[in-house]
Amino acid sequence: MLVLGLETSCDETGVALYDTESGLVGEALHSQVNLHAVYGGVVPEIASRDHLRRLLPLIEQVLKEASVECPDAIAYTAGPGLVGALMVGAGMANGLALAWKCPIVPVHHMEGHLLAPMLEEDPPAYPFLALLVSGGHTMLVWVEELGSYSVLGTTLDDAVGEAFDKTAKLLGLGYPGGPALEKLAKKGDENAFQLPRPMVNRPGFDFSFSGLKTAVMLKVREKETDGTLDLARADIAAVFQCTVVETLLARTLKAARDQGADRIVIAGGVGANRVLRAELTARFDGTVHYPRLRFCTDNGAMIAIAGALRLADADKPDTIHAMARWSLESLDQPHG
Ligand code: KG4
Ligand code: ZN
């Protein structure tokens, strides 16, 4: 079965074609980053309009490159995300499915992220612990099997990607800040000073990043007053990144011990952070799985594979699903 995957939940238009026999057949991505950069964050109205402009040409490109006329099923991101942006993908999926007379599968965006490592050569076996870290979510999830998810911990305030973006903004870096901050941190000293490590000594697995953001803001002000901010920028980036990585690691390793996990998956945009990947791989006894860099941030391939794994849920195109909020735990195993 050939599954076309459409991702339009935020600021990337992603399209991919996944073959249940041979794997990923083709994919294309259009990033809207440049459109939103001047505003310092994603503007929902601009995002929806750009998805509308880009989606059909990307679908045509992917099908043409794979010499496929039409797929056997269409998977699309149904949430969580920006509703206007989601509606573009959902509307397109339903329209094309009507025309092509094929079924559709609504996909949960975070399930897409957590299944992205299944696109790699050595996919994780179930059960596994997943650290899902993106611009909108920070979650530790125990994955018993496909569709059986227990959220062990989540953020009480900012998502970790958001903390990267806000800190990058304070340091005068562009949007999105994660990649730029990682690059700057390489030139800094992570031991230059200390920032508070939020909640590491508290029981449970929740995270909090807003205190860290305030601490960075105070440090930036202090350096500005001293007239030494330019010299200190790289150090601030390095200390911030190290603090975030240590916080994520403390919680993740503890959850892995508690659950007796042999495998950990890191996914979501912040999963592209090389320091996070390297530190977790070095310190965890079992195996650490993560998607290739390109499939950490939003993409169509993770939606196509999630749809392929959920073909039992495929349905007629008669309802458009677009949900701003949608709990991962409310998902079920594919039932048919
Ligand atoms: O998963 P994603 O593409 O979109 C959401 O679903 O939110 O994640 C985007 C987030 C942004 O906050 C971005 O700054 C962050 O992932 N990010 C990174 C890196 N690459 C992307 N954060 C830290 N280090 C990176 N290398
Ligand atoms: Zn995402």
PDB file of C-alpha atoms and ligand atoms in Angstrom, residues 7 9-12 109-110 113 133-137 160-165 175-182 241 267-274 293 296-299 302, ligand 1:
ATOM      1  CA  GLU A   7       1.892  17.698   7.417  1.00  0.00           C
ATOM      2  CA  SER A   9       0.215  21.741  11.605  1.00  0.00           C
ATOM      3  CA  CYS A  10       2.589  24.673  12.026  1.00  0.00           C
ATOM      4  CA  ASP A  11       5.187  26.330   9.784  1.00  0.00           C
ATOM      5  CA  GLU A  12       6.441  23.503   7.566  1.00  0.00           C
ATOM      6  CA  HIS A 109       1.195  15.096  15.190  1.00  0.00           C
ATOM      7  CA  MET A 110       3.053  13.902  18.295  1.00  0.00           C
ATOM      8  CA  HIS A 113       7.089  12.545  15.905  1.00  0.00           C
ATOM      9  CA  VAL A 133      10.744  17.715  22.670  1.00  0.00           C
ATOM     10  CA  SER A 134       9.439  20.256  20.191  1.00  0.00           C
ATOM     11  CA  GLY A 135       8.418  23.892  19.907  1.00  0.00           C
ATOM     12  CA  GLY A 136       5.009  23.187  21.423  1.00  0.00           C
ATOM     13  CA  HIS A 137       5.511  20.074  23.556  1.00  0.00           C
ATOM     14  CA  VAL A 160      11.684  23.204  25.670  1.00  0.00           C
ATOM     15  CA  GLY A 161      11.821  24.383  22.024  1.00  0.00           C
ATOM     16  CA  GLU A 162      10.047  27.546  23.124  1.00  0.00           C
ATOM     17  CA  ALA A 163      12.719  28.064  25.814  1.00  0.00           C
ATOM     18  CA  PHE A 164      15.421  27.705  23.137  1.00  0.00           C
ATOM     19  CA  ASP A 165      13.584  30.184  20.880  1.00  0.00           C
ATOM     20  CA  TYR A 175      13.922  32.595  14.620  1.00  0.00           C
ATOM     21  CA  PRO A 176      13.750  29.637  15.112  1.00  0.00           C
ATOM     22  CA  GLY A 177      16.418  29.949  17.719  1.00  0.00           C
ATOM     23  CA  GLY A 178      17.291  26.320  18.472  1.00  0.00           C
ATOM     24  CA  PRO A 179      19.785  25.649  15.659  1.00  0.00           C
ATOM     25  CA  ALA A 180      21.369  29.126  15.947  1.00  0.00           C
ATOM     26  CA  LEU A 181      21.728  28.777  19.717  1.00  0.00           C
ATOM     27  CA  GLU A 182      23.328  25.341  19.369  1.00  0.00           C
ATOM     28  CA  GLN A 241      21.998  24.569  26.534  1.00  0.00           C
ATOM     29  CA  ALA A 267      12.050  12.955  18.756  1.00  0.00           C
ATOM     30  CA  GLY A 268      10.678  16.396  17.925  1.00  0.00           C
ATOM     31  CA  GLY A 269      12.517  19.513  16.758  1.00  0.00           C
ATOM     32  CA  VAL A 270      14.796  19.787  19.820  1.00  0.00           C
ATOM     33  CA  GLY A 271      15.767  16.150  19.201  1.00  0.00           C
ATOM     34  CA  ALA A 272      17.933  17.607  16.430  1.00  0.00           C
ATOM     35  CA  ASN A 273      20.215  19.040  19.142  1.00  0.00           C
ATOM     36  CA  ARG A 274      23.479  17.160  18.861  1.00  0.00           C
ATOM     37  CA  LEU A 293      18.100  15.365  11.615  1.00  0.00           C
ATOM     38  CA  CYS A 296      13.282  15.574  13.882  1.00  0.00           C
ATOM     39  CA  THR A 297      11.573  18.800  12.896  1.00  0.00           C
ATOM     40  CA  ASP A 298       8.135  18.703  11.254  1.00  0.00           C
ATOM     41  CA  ASN A 299       7.980  16.678   8.025  1.00  0.00           C
ATOM     42  CA  MET A 302       6.549  10.909   9.927  1.00  0.00           C
TER      43      MET A 302
HETATM   44  O1  KG4 B   1       8.962  19.649  16.041  1.00  0.00           O
HETATM   45  P1  KG4 B   1       9.148  21.031  15.549  1.00  0.00           P
HETATM   46  O2  KG4 B   1       9.691  21.213  14.143  1.00  0.00           O
HETATM   47  O3  KG4 B   1       7.819  21.831  15.570  1.00  0.00           O
HETATM   48  C1  KG4 B   1       6.859  21.675  16.564  1.00  0.00           C
HETATM   49  O4  KG4 B   1       6.052  20.709  16.455  1.00  0.00           O
HETATM   50  O5  KG4 B   1       6.918  22.489  17.508  1.00  0.00           O
HETATM   51  O6  KG4 B   1      10.099  21.770  16.600  1.00  0.00           O
HETATM   52  C2  KG4 B   1      10.544  23.096  16.413  1.00  0.00           C
HETATM   53  C3  KG4 B   1      11.397  23.500  17.619  1.00  0.00           C
HETATM   54  C4  KG4 B   1      11.779  24.974  17.603  1.00  0.00           C
HETATM   55  O7  KG4 B   1      11.495  25.508  18.883  1.00  0.00           O
HETATM   56  C5  KG4 B   1      13.279  24.951  17.339  1.00  0.00           C
HETATM   57  O8  KG4 B   1      13.983  26.043  17.906  1.00  0.00           O
HETATM   58  C6  KG4 B   1      13.686  23.635  17.959  1.00  0.00           C
HETATM   59  O9  KG4 B   1      12.636  22.748  17.634  1.00  0.00           O
HETATM   60  N1  KG4 B   1      14.973  23.124  17.426  1.00  0.00           N
HETATM   61  C7  KG4 B   1      16.099  22.994  18.165  1.00  0.00           C
HETATM   62  C8  KG4 B   1      17.107  22.543  17.265  1.00  0.00           C
HETATM   63  N2  KG4 B   1      16.542  22.417  16.028  1.00  0.00           N
HETATM   64  C9  KG4 B   1      15.229  22.773  16.151  1.00  0.00           C
HETATM   65  N3  KG4 B   1      16.339  23.199  19.469  1.00  0.00           N
HETATM   66  C10 KG4 B   1      17.586  22.961  19.904  1.00  0.00           C
HETATM   67  N4  KG4 B   1      18.612  22.549  19.121  1.00  0.00           N
HETATM   68  C11 KG4 B   1      18.414  22.323  17.798  1.00  0.00           C
HETATM   69  N5  KG4 B   1      19.414  21.910  17.036  1.00  0.00           N
END
